[in-house]
Short mmCIF file of C-alpha atoms in Angstrom, two decimals:
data_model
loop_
_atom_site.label_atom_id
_atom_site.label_comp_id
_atom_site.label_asym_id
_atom_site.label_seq_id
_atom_site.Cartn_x
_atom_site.Cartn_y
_atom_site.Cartn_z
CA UNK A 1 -53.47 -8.24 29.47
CA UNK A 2 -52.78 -11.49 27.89
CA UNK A 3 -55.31 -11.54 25.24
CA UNK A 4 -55.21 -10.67 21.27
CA UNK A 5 -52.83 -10.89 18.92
CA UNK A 6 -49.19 -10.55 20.06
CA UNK A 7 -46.40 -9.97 17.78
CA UNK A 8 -43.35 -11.41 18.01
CA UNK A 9 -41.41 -9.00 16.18
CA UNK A 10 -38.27 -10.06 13.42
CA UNK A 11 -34.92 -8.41 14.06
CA UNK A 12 -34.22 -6.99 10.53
CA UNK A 13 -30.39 -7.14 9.70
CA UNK A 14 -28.58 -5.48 6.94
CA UNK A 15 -25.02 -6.31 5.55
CA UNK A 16 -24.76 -8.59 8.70
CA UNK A 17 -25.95 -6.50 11.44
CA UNK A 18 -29.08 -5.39 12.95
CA UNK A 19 -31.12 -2.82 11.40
CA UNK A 20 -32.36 -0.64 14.59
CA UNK A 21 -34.08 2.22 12.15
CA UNK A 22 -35.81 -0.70 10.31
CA UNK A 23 -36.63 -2.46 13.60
CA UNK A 24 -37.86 1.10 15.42
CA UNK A 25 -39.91 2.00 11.81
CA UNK A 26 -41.32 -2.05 12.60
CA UNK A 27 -42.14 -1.44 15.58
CA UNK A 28 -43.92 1.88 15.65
CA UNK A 29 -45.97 0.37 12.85
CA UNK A 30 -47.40 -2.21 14.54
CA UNK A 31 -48.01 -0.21 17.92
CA UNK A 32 -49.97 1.61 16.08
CA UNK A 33 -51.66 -0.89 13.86
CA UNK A 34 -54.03 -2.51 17.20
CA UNK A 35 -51.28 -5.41 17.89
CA UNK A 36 -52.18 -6.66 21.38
CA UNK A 37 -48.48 -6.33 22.26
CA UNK A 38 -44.96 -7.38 21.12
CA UNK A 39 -42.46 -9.78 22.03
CA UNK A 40 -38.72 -9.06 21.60
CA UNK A 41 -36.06 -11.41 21.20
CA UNK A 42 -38.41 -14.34 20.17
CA UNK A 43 -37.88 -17.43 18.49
CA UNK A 44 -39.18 -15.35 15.06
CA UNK A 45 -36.67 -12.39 16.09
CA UNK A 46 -33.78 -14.59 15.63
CA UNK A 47 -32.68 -14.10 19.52
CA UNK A 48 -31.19 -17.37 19.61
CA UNK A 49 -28.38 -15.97 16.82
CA UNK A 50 -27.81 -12.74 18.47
CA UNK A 51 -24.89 -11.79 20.30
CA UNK A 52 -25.94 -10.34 24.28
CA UNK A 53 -24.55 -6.83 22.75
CA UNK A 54 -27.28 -7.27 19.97
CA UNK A 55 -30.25 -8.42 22.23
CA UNK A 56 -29.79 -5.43 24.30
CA UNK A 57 -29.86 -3.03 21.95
CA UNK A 58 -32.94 -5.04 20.19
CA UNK A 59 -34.44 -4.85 23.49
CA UNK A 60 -34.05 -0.86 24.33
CA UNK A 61 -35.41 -0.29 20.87
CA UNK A 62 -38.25 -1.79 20.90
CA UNK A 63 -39.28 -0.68 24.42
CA UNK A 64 -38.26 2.82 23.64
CA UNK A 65 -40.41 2.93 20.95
CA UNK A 66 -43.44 1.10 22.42
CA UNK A 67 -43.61 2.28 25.69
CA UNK A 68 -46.97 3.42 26.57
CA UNK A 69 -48.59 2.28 23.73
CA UNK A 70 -48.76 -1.83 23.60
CA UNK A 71 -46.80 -3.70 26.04
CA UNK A 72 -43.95 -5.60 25.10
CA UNK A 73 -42.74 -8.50 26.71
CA UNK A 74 -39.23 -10.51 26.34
CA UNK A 75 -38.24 -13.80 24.82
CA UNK A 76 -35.69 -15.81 27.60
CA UNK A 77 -33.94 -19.19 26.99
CA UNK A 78 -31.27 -21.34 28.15
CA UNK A 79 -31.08 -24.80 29.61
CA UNK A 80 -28.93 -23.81 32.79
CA UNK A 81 -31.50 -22.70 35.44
CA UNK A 82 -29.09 -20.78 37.40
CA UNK A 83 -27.91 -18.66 34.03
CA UNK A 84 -30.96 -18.14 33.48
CA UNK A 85 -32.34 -16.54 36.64
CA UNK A 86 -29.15 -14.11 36.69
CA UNK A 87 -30.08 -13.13 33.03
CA UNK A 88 -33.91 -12.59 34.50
CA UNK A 89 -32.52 -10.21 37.29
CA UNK A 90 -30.61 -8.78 35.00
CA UNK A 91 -33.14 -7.49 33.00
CA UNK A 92 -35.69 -6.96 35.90
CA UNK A 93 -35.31 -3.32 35.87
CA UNK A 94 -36.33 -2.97 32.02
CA UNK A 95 -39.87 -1.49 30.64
CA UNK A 96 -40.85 -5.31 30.20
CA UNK A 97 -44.12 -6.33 30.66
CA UNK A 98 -43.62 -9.48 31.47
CA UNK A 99 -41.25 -12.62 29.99
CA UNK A 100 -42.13 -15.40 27.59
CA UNK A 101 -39.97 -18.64 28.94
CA UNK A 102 -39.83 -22.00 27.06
CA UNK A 103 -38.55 -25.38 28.37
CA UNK A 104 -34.79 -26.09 28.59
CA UNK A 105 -33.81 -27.22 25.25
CA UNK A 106 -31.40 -30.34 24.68
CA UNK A 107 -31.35 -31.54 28.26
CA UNK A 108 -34.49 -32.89 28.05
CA UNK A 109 -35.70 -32.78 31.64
CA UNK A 110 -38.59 -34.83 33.68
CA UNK A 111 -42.00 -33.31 34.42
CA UNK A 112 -40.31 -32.92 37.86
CA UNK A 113 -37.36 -31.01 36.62
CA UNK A 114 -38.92 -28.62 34.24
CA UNK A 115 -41.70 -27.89 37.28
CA UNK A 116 -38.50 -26.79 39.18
CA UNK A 117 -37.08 -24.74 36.47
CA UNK A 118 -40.18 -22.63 36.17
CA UNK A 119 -40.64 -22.31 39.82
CA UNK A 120 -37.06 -21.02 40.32
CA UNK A 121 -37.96 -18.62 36.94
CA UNK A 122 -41.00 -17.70 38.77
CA UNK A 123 -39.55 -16.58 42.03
CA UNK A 124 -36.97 -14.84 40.59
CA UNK A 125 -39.59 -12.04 39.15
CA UNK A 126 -41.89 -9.91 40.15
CA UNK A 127 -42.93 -9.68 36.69
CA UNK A 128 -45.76 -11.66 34.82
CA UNK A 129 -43.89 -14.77 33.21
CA UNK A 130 -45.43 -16.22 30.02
CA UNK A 131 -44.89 -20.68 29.56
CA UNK A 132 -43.76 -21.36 26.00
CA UNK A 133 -44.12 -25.16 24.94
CA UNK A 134 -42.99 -25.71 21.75
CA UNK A 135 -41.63 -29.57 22.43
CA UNK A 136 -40.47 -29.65 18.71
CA UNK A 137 -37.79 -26.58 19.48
CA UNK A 138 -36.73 -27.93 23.01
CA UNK A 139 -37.48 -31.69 23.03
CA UNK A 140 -39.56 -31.93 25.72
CA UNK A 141 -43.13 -30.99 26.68
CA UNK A 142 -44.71 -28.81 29.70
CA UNK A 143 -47.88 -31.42 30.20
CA UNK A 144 -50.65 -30.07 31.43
CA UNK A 145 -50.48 -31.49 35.09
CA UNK A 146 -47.16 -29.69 35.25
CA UNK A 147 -48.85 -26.36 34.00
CA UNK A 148 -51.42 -27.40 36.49
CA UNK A 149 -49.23 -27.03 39.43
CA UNK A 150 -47.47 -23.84 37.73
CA UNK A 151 -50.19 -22.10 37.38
CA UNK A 152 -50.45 -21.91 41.42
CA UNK A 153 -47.41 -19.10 41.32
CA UNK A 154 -49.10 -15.38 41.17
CA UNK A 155 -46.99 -14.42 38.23
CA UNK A 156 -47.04 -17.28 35.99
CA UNK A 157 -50.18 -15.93 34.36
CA UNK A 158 -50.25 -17.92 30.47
CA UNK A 159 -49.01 -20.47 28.43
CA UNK A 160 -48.25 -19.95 24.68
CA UNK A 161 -48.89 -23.34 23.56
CA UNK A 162 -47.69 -25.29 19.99
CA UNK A 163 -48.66 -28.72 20.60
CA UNK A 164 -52.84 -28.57 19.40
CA UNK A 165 -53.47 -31.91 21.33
CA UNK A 166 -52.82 -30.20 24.81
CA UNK A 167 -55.29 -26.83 23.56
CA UNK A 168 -58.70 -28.27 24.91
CA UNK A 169 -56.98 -29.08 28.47
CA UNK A 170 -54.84 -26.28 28.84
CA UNK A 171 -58.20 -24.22 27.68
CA UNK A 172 -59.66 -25.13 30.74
CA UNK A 173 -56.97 -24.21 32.78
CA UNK A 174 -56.74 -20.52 35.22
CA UNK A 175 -54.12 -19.40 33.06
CA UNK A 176 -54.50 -17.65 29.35
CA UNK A 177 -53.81 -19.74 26.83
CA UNK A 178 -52.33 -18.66 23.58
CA UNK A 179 -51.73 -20.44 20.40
CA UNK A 180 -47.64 -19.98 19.28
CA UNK A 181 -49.09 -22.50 15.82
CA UNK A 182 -50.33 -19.85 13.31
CA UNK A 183 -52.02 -22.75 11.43
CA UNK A 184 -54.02 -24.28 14.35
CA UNK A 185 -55.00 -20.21 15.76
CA UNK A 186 -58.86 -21.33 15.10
CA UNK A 187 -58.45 -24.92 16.92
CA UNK A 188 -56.81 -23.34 19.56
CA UNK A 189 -59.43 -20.18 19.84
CA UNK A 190 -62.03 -22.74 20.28
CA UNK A 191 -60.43 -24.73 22.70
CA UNK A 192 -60.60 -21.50 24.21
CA UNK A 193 -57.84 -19.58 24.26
CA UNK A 194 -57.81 -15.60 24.58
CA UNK A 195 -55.08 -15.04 21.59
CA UNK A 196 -51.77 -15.99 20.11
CA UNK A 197 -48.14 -14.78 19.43
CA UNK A 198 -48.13 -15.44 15.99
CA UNK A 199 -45.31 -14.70 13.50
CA UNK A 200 -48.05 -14.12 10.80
CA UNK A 201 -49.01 -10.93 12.82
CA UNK A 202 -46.74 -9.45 10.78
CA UNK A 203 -48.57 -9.76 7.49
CA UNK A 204 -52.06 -10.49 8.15
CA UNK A 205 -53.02 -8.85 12.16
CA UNK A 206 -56.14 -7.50 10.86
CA UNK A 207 -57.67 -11.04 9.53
CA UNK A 208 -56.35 -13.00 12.75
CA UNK A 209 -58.57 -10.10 14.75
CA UNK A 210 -61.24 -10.65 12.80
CA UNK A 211 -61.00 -14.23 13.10
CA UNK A 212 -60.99 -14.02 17.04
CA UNK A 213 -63.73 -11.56 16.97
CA UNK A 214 -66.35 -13.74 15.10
CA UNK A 215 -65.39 -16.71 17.36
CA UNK A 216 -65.73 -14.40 20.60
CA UNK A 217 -68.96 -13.17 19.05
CA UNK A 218 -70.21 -16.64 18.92
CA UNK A 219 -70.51 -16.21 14.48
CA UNK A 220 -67.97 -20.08 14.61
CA UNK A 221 -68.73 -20.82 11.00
CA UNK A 222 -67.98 -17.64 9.61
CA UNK A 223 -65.08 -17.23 11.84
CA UNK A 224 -64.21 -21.02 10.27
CA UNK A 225 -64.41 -19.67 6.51
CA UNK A 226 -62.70 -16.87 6.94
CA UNK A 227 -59.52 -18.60 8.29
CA UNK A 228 -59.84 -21.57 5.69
CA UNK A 229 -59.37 -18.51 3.11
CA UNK A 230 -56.15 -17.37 4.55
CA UNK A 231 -54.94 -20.78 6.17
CA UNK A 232 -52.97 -21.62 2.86
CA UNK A 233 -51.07 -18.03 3.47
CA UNK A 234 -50.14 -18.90 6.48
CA UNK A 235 -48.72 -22.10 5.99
CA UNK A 236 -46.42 -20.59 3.17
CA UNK A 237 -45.05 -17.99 5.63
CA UNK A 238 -43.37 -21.18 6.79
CA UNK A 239 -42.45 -23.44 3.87
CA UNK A 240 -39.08 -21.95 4.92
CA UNK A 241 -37.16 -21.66 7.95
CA UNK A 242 -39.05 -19.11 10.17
CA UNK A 243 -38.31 -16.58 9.72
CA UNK A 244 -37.40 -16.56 6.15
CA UNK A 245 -40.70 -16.00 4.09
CA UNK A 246 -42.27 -13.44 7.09
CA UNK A 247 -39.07 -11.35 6.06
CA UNK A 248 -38.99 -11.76 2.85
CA UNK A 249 -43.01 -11.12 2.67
CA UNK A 250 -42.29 -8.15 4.53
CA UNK A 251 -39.43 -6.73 2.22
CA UNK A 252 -41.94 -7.03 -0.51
CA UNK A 253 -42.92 -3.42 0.77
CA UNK A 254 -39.58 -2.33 1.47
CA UNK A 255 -39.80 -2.18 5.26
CA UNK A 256 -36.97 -4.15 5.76
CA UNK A 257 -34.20 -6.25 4.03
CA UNK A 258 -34.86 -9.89 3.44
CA UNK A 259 -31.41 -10.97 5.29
CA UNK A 260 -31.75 -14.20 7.98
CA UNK A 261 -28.20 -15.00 10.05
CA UNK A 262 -27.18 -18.06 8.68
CA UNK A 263 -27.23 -21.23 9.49
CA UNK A 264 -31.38 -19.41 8.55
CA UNK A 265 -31.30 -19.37 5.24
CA UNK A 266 -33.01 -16.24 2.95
CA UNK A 267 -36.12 -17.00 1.37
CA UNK A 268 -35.51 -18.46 -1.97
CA UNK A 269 -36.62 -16.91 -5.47
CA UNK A 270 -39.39 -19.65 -5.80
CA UNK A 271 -40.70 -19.03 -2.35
CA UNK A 272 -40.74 -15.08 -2.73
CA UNK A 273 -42.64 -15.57 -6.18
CA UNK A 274 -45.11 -17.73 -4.05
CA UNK A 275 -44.92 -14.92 -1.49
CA UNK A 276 -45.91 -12.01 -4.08
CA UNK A 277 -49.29 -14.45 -4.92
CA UNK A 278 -50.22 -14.71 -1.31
CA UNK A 279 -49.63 -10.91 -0.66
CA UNK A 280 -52.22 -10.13 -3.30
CA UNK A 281 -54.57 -13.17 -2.31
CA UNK A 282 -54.88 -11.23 1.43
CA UNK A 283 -55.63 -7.99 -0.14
CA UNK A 284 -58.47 -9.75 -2.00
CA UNK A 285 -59.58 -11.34 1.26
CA UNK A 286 -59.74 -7.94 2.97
CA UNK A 287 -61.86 -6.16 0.61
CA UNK A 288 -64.56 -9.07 1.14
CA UNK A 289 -63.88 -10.77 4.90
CA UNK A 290 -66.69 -10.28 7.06
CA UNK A 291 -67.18 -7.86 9.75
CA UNK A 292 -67.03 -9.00 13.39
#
């Protein structure tokens, strides 16, 4: 199940609070646009600035309008192990498919420690629990003898992974591996991973497909040429704060309102004019990108 391209889907807000038609509208989109699945309450959904009222209702929306078509699994953090497991239980009984869990942030634990975390995270569930690493969010690094040993609990079935000099061994380990760095999605496909949560889902899903079909396919330089047409794109979607251009890329269209919770800043004027060019540039791409 852990394969493709996973969303991990904003949290429009207008006039300060969230936007649940926009967010429902979102998400029935992309259910229906061959997204692998969604993740709620991600580090791209803002969860970290929502309120608990907020994440539940975020939560029940997008599940309620998913459910049988993609799964959708949800974003948990927090530094205090025991917290967290209660939170876990908490939302046990949910439509979840599973739950993406990064490192504790600020407290900075040993390889020891964070092995302990997980484990505790992992017994807690009966449900499938996705690693995040993303050391340059929480300060510290799952290493891939700690995954290692992880990776012996049933449940604890992939690792979305930031850090491209851990892809090739965490490739090779009996867990999926997806890429969570939109920029390094071909490095990390070829270090073999089956997909990534990436926030540029939300723009360009079809040409991140079509990039993972040509590599599965074996077709590595045409898979390589397509992404170097679109790699520029993606590193504008975060010249800003993510996710700042992603939202304001997306309220280009009109699907939602460009609003970030502050201390995220909107998208500024400069950035959405670069934002319009790179909206046309994938159209251009599309008409011409090579078929799987």
């Amino acid at each position: 199940m852990f394969e493709g391209i996973w969303l991990p889907i904003v949290t429009p807000l207008r006039d300060g609070e969230v936007d649940i038609e926009a967010l429902e509208r979102l998400t029935d989109q992309y259910a229906s646009d061959g997204i692998a699945g969604i993740v709620a309450l991600s580090t791209t959904g803002e969860a970290a600035l929502l309120n608990d009222v907020e994440r539940v209702s975020v939560l029940q929306a997008v599940t309620e309008v998913a459910a049988g078509r993609v799964p959708v699994i949800a974003g948990l953090g927090g530094a205090d192990t025991r917290a967290f497991v209660q939170d876990l239980r908490a939302m046990e009984s949910w439509d979840v498919a599973g739950f993406l869990v990064p490192a504790p942030s600020y407290v900075c634990p040993d390889q020891a420690g964070l092995a302990w975390h997980f484990a505790q995270i992992a017994r807690a569930t009966s449900k499938p629990v996705v690693l995040y690493d993303v050391p340059h969010r929480t300060g510290v690094a799952i290493e891939v003898e700690t995954v290692r040993e992880l990776a012996e609990f049933d449940n604890i079935v992939a690792i979305k992974a930031c850090a491209s000099e851990r892809f090739k061994a965490l490739g090779q380990l009996p867990i999926s591996l997806l890429c969570g760095t939109d920029e390094a999605f071909l490095e990390c496909l070829e270090a073999g991973a089956a997909g990534g949560i990436l926030a540029s889902a939300h723009v360009c899903p079809d040409l991140l497909r079509d990039v993972r079909s040509l590599v599965k396919a074996g077709y590595g330089e045409a898979a390589s040429r397509l992404f170097a047409r679109f790699k520029g794109v993606l590193r504008l979607l975060f010249a800003a704060p993510n996710p700042s251009a992603i939202k304001a890329m997306l309220a280009l269209d009109g699907a939602i309102s460009p609003e970030t919770r502050m201390p995220i800043r909107p998208a500024s004027p400069a950035l959405v004019t670069q934002l319009e060019f790179a909206r046309a540039v994938l159209d251009d791409l599309r008409a011409i990108a090579p078929s799987p």
